[in-house]
Coordinates of C-alpha atoms and ligand atoms in Angstrom, one line a residue:
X1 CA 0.0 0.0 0.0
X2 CA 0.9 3.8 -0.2
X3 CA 1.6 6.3 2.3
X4 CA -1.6 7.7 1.7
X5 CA -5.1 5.7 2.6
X6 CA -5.9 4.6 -0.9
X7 CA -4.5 1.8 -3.0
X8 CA -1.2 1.9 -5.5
X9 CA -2.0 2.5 -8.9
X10 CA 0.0 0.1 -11.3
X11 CA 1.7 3.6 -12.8
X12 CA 2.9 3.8 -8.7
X13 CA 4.8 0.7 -8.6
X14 CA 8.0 -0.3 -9.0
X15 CA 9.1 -2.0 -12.1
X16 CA 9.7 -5.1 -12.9
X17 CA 6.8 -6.6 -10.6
X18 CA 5.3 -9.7 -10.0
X19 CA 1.5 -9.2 -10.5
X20 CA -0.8 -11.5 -9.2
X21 CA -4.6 -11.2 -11.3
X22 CA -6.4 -12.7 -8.1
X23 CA -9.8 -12.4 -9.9
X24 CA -8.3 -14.8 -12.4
X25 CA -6.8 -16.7 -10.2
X26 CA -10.1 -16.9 -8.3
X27 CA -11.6 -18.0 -11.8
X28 CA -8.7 -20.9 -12.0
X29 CA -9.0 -22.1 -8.8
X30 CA -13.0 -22.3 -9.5
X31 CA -12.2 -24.5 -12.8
X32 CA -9.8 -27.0 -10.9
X33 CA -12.5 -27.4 -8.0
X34 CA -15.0 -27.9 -10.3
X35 CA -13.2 -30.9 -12.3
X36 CA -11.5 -32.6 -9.5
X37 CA -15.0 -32.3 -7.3
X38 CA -16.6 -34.4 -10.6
X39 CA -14.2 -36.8 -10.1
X40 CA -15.4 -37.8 -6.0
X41 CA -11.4 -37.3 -5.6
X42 CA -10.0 -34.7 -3.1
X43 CA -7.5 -31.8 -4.5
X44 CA -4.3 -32.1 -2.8
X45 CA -2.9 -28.7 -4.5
X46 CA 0.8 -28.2 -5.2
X47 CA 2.4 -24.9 -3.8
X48 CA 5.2 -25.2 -5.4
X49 CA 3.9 -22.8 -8.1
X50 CA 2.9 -20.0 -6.0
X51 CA 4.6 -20.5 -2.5
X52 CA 2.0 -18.3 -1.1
X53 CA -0.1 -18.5 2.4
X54 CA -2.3 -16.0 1.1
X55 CA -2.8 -17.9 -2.4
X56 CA -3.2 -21.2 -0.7
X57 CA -5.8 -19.5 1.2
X58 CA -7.8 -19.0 -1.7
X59 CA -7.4 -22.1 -3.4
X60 CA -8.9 -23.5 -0.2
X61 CA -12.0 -20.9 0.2
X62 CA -13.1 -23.1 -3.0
X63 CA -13.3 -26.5 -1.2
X64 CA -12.7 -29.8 -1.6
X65 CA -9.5 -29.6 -0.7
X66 CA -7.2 -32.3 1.5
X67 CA -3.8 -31.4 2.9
X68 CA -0.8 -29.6 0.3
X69 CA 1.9 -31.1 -1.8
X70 CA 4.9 -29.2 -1.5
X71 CA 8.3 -29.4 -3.6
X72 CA 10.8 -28.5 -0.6
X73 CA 11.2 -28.8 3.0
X74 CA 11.8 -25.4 3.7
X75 CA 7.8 -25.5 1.8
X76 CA 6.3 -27.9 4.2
X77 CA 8.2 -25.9 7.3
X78 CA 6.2 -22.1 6.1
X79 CA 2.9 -24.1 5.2
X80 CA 3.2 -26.2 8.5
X81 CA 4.0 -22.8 10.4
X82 CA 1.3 -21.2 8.9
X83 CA -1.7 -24.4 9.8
X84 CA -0.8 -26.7 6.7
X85 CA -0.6 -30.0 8.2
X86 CA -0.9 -32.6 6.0
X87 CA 1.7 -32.4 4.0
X88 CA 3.3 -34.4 1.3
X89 CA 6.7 -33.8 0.4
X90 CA 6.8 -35.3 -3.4
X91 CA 10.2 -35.4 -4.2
X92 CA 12.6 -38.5 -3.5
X93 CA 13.9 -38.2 0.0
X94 CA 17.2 -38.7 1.4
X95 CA 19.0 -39.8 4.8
X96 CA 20.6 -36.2 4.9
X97 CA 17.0 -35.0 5.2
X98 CA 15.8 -36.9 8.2
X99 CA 16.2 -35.0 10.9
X100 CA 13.9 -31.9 9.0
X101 CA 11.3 -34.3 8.9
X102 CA 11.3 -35.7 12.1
X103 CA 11.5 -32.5 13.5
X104 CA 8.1 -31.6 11.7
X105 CA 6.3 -35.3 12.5
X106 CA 7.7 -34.2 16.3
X107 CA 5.9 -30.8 15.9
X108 CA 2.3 -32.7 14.7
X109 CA 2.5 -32.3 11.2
X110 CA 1.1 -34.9 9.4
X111 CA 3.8 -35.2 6.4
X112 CA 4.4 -38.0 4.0
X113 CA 7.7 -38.2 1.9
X114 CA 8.3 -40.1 -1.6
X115 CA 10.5 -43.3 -2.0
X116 CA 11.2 -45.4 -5.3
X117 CA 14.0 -47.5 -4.5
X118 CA 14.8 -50.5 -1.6
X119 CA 18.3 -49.0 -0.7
X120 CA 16.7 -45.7 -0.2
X121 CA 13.9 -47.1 1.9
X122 CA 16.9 -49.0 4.1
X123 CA 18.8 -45.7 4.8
X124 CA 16.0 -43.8 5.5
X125 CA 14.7 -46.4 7.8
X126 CA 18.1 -45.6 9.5
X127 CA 17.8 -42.3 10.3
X128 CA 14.1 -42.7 10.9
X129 CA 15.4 -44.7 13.8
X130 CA 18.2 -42.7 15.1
X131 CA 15.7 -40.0 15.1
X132 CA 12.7 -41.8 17.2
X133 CA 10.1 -41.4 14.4
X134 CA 8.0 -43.7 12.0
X135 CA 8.0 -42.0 8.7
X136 CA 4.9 -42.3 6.4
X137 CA 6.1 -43.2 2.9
X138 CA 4.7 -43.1 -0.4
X139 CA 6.4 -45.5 -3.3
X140 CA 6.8 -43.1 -6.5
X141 CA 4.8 -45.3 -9.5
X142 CA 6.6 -44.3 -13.0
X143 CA 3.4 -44.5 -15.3
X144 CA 5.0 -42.7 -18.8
X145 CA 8.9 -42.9 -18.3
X146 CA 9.1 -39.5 -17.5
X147 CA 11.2 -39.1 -14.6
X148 CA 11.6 -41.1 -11.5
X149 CA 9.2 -44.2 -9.9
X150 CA 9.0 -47.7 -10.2
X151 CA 6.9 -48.9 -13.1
X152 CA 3.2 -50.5 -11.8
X153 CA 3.6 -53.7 -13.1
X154 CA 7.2 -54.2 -12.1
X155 CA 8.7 -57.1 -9.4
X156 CA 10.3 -54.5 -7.7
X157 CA 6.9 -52.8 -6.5
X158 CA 6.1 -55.8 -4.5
X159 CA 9.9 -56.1 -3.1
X160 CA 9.8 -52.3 -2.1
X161 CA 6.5 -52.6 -0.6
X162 CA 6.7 -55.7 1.4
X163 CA 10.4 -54.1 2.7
X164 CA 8.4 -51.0 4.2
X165 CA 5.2 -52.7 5.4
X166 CA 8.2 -55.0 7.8
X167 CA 10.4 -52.1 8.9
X168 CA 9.2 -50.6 12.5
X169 CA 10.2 -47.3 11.2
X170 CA 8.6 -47.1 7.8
X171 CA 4.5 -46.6 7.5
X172 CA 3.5 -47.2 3.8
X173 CA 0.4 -44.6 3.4
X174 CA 0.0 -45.1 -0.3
X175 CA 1.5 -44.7 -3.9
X176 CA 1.8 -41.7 -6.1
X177 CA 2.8 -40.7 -9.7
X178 CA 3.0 -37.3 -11.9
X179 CA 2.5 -38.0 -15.2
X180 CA 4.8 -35.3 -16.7
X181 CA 5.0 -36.7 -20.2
X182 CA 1.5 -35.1 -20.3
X183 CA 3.2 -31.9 -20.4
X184 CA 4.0 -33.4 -24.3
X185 CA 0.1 -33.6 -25.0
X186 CA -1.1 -30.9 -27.0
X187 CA -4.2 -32.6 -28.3
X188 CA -7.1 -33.0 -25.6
X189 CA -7.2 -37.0 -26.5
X190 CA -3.4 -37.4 -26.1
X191 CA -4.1 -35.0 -22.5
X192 CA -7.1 -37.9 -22.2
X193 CA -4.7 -40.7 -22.7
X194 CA -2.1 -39.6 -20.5
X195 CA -4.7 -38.5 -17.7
X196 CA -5.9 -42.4 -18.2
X197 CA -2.7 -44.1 -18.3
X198 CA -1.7 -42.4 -15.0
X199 CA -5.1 -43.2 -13.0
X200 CA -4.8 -46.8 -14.4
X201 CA -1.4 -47.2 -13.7
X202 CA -1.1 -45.9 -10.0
X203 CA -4.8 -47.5 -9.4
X204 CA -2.7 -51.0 -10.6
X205 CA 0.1 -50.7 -8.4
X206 CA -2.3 -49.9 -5.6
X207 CA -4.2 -53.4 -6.4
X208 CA -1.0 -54.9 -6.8
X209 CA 0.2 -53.8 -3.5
X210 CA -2.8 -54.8 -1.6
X211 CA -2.8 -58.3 -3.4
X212 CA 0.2 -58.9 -1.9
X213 CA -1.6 -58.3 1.9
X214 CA -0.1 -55.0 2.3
X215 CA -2.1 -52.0 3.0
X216 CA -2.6 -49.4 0.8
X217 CA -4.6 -46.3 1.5
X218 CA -3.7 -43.5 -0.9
X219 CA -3.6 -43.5 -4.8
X220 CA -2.4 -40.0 -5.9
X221 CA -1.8 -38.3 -9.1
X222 CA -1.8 -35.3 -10.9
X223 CA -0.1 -32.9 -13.0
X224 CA -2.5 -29.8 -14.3
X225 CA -3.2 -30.8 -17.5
X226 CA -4.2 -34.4 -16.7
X227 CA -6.4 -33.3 -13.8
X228 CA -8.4 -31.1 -16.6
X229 CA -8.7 -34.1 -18.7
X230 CA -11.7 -35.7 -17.4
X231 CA -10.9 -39.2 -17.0
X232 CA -12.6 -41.6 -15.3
X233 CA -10.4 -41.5 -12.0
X234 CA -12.0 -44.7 -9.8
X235 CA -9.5 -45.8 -7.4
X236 CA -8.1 -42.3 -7.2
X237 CA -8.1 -40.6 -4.0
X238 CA -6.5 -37.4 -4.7
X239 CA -5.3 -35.1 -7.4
X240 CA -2.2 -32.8 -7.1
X241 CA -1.8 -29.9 -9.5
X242 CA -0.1 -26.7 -9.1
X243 CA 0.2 -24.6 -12.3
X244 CA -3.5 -24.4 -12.8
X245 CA -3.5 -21.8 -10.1
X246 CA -2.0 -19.2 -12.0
X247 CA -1.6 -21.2 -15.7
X248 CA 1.0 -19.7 -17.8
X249 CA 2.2 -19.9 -22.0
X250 CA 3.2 -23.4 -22.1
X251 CA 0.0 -24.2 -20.2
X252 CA -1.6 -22.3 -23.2
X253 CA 0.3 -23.5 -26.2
X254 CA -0.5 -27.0 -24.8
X255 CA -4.2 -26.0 -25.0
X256 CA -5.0 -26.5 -21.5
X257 CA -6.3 -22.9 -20.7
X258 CA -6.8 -19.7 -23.0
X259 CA -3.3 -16.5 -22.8
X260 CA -6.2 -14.6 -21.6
X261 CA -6.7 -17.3 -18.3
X262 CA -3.2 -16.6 -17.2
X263 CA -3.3 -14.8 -13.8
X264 CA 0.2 -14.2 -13.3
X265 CA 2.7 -11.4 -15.0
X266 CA 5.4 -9.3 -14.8
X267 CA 5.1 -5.6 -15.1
X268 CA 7.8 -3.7 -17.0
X269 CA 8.6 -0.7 -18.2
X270 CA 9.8 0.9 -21.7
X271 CA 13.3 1.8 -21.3
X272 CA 14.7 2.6 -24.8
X273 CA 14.3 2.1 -28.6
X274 CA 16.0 0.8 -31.0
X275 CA 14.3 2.1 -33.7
X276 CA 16.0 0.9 -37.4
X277 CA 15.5 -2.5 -35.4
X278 CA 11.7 -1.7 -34.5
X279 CA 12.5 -3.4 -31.1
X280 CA 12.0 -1.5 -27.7
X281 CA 13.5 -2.1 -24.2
X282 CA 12.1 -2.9 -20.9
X283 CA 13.7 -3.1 -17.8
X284 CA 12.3 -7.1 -17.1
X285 CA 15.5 -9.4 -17.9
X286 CA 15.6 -12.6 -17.6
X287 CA 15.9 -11.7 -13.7
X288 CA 12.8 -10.8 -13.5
X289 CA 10.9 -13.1 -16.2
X290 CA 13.4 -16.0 -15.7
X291 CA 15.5 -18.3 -18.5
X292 CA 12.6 -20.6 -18.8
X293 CA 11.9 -21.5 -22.9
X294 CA 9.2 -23.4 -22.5
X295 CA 7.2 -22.4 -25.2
X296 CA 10.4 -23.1 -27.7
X297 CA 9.4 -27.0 -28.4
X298 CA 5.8 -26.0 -29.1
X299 CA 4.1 -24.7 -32.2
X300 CA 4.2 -21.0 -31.1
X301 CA 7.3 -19.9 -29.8
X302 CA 6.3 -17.0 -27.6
X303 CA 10.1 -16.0 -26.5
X304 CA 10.5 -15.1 -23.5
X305 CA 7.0 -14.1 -22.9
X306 CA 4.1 -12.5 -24.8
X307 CA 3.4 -8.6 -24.1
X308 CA 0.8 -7.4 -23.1
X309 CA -0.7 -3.9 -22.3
X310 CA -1.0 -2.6 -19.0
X311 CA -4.3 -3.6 -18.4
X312 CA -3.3 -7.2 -19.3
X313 CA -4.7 -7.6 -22.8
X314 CA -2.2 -9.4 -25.4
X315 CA -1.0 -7.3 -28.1
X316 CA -1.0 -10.2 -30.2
X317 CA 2.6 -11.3 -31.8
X318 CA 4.1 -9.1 -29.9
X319 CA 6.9 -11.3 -27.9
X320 CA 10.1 -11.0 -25.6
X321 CA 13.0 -12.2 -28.1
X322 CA 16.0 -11.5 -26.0
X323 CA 16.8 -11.3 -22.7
X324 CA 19.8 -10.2 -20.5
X325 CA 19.9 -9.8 -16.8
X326 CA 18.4 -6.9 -16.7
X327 CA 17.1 -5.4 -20.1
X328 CA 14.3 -7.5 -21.7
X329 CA 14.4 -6.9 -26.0
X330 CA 10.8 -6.3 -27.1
X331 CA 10.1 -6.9 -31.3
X332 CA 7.6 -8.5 -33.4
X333 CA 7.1 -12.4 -33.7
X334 CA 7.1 -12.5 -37.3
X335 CA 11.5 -12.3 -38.7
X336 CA 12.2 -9.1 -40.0
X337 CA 9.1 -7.3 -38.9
X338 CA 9.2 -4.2 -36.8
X339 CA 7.3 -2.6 -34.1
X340 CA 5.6 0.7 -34.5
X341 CA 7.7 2.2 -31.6
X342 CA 5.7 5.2 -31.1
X343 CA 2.7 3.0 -29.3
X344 CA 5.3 2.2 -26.6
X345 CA 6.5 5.6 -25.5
X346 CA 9.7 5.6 -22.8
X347 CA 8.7 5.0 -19.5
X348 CA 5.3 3.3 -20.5
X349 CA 4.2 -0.2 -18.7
X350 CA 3.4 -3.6 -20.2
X351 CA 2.7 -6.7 -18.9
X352 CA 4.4 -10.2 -20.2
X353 CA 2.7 -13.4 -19.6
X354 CA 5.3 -16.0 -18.5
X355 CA 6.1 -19.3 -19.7
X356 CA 6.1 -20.9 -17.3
X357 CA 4.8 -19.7 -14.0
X358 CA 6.6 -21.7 -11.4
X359 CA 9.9 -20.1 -12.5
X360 CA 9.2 -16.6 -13.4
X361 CA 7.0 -16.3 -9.9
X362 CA 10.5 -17.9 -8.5
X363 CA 12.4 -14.5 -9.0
X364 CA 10.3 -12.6 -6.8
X365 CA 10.1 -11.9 -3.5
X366 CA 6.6 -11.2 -3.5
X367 CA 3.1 -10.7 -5.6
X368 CA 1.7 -7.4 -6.0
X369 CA -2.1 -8.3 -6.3
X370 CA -4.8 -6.7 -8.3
X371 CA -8.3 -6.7 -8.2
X372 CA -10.1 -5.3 -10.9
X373 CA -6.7 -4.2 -12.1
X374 CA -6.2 -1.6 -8.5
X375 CA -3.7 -3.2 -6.4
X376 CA -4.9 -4.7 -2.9
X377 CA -2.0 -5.7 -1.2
X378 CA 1.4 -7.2 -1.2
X379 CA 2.1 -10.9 -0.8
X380 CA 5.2 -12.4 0.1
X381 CA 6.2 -15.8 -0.8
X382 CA 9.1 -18.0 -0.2
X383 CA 12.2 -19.5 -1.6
X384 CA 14.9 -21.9 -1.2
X385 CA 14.8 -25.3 0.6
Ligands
LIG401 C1 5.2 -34.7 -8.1 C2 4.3 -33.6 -8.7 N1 3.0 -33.6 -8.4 C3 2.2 -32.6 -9.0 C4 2.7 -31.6 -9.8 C5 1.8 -30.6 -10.3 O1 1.8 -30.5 -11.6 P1 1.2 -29.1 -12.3 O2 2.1 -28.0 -12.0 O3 1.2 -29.5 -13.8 O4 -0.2 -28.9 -11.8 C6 4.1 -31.6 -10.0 C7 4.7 -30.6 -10.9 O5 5.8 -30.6 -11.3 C8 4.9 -32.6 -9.5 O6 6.2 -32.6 -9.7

């Protein structure tokens, strides 16, 4: 806020900004609900994307929502601290970890970490045990070859599961998966396929699991644009999905949501022009939009971001191309074409929607958050781990 009583105006702040759109958002979070409330699943939302109290807070206003999924301890300590506390931590854990985890089970937190491998599952055992606690695990189920997990249909399910239903200082709560090749889908049957394939495949492991007299309570999955997908998810007892929050380009370019659903940009302002170029400058660098390229495998290549005007309104192929630190090189989509420079006058604001949200939200400190375009308030959000 100002000095004075009333609110910022978006010519008052700063530049670059973060700015948070929290009637979009409100719309987003509306749209997840909605689909994962269809499905008789609860939302387990990812934080990772915002790492925001206050925007967890209104992804929970909606309802239907059961415990967070976080991407870092130093996550599941701020959520915990501020009333979070179910908590599942879904990234592989490690012994050197241990003692941050015990010391939130020892605080009351309810938190669940990620395992995919026996050895693993042996040396965390160990340090569950030097440290007094029984940790609730999760095995990681690989479902598209993506990234980590054990495949559903594999021996070594069975071997990893029967090893932590017999240790004293393991709890098996349940199996998980994240089908990130759906980030790859940009048809919605290929986003239907890969929304089945990972309900089917983490449902199996379950069965699998409990055929083998072993418990097995929790069958999660989720990424954002599997969760939209629609598919039948019996079996399934939660979704996690982050980036649906906010949305961003590659989100868009996939097909999942609409450029004018993203809630999230960065405010800059005109700098300089280069006018035998027809390219102008802003002061947002990759420091403040971030080095992600998402959008560079996908049919539009959007730079690194597309412009918008201050209001938040695309300008149409009208794109980051360059970036250094601090200077962000504004031009036309098309090769060889050139801005009209003179609807961009020096010291002028636009707004660039990121590629990809988790990382461009990641060089701020904190969100500066509109409603009906007037700025309400300042939200901080964390980092590190
Ligand atoms: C393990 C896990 N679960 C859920 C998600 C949420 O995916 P999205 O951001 O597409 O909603 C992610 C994102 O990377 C993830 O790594």
């Amino acid at each position: 806020m100002s000095h004075t009583d009333r609110p910022l105006t978006l010519a008052e702040i700063q530049t670059p900004a973060l700015v948070l759109d929290r009637d979009q958002m409100r719309r987003n979070i509306a749209l997840m609900a909605q689909a994962i409330g269809r499905s008789g699943a609860r939302l387990r939302p990812h934080v990772k994307t915002h790492k925001s109290v206050d925007v967890w807070h209104d992804v929970c206003a909606a309802g239907g929502t059961g415990g967070i999924t976080v991407s870092t301890l130093a996550e599941a300590e701020h959520f915990f601290a501020h009333g979070a506390d179910d908590i599942l931590y879904a990234v592989g854990i490690v012994p050197a970890k241990i003692a941050r985890a015990a010391r939130l089970l020892k605080a009351g937190a309810r938190l669940t970490l990620v395992v995919d491998d026996a050895d693993q599952a042996r040396a965390i055992a160990a340090a569950a045990q030097a440290e007094a606690v029984v940790l609730p695990v999760m095995i990681e189920i690989d479902v598209d070859g993506h990234r980590a997990g054990i495949r559903p249909d594999s021996a070594a399910l069975i071997t990893l599961a029967t090893l932590i239903a017999s240790d004293p200082a393991l709890h098996l709560a349940g199996v998980m998966t994240h089908a990130g090749g759906s980030y790859g889908s940009s048809t919605a049957a290929a986003r239907l396929a890969a929304a089945q394939q990972e309900a089917s495949g983490c449902v199996r492991a379950a069965s699998r699991i409990r055929a083998a007299g072993i418990a097995c309570e929790t069958v999660s999955i989720g990424s954002t644009p599997t969760a939209l997908a629609q598919a039948d998810l019996a079996g399934v007892t939660e979704v996690r999905a982050g980036v649906y929050t906010f949305f961003d380009l590659v989100m868009a370019g996939l097909g999942v949501a609409e450029p004018g659903q993203i809630a999230l940009s960065v405010l800059a302002t005109v700098i300089g022009h280069q006018a035998e170029k027809g390219v102008l400058i802003t002061d947002a660098g990759w420091m403040a939009l971030s080095r992600d390229r998402g959008t560079a495998s996908q049919a539009v290549d959007q730079g690194y971001g597309l412009v918008c005007d201050v209001m938040g309104s695309p300008l149409g192929d009208v794109i980051v191309q360059e970036c250094n630190q601090e200077h962000g090189i504004i031009g036309a989509r098309a090769p060889g074409a050139r801005l009209a420079l003179d609807r961009f006058p020096i010291g002028s604001q636009l707004r660039i929607l990121p590629n990809h949200a988790c990382a461009t939200a990641a060089q701020h400190a904190h969100y500066m958050v509109l409603e009906q375009n007037e700025v309400i308030g300042q939200w901080p959000r964390i980092g590190g781990w």
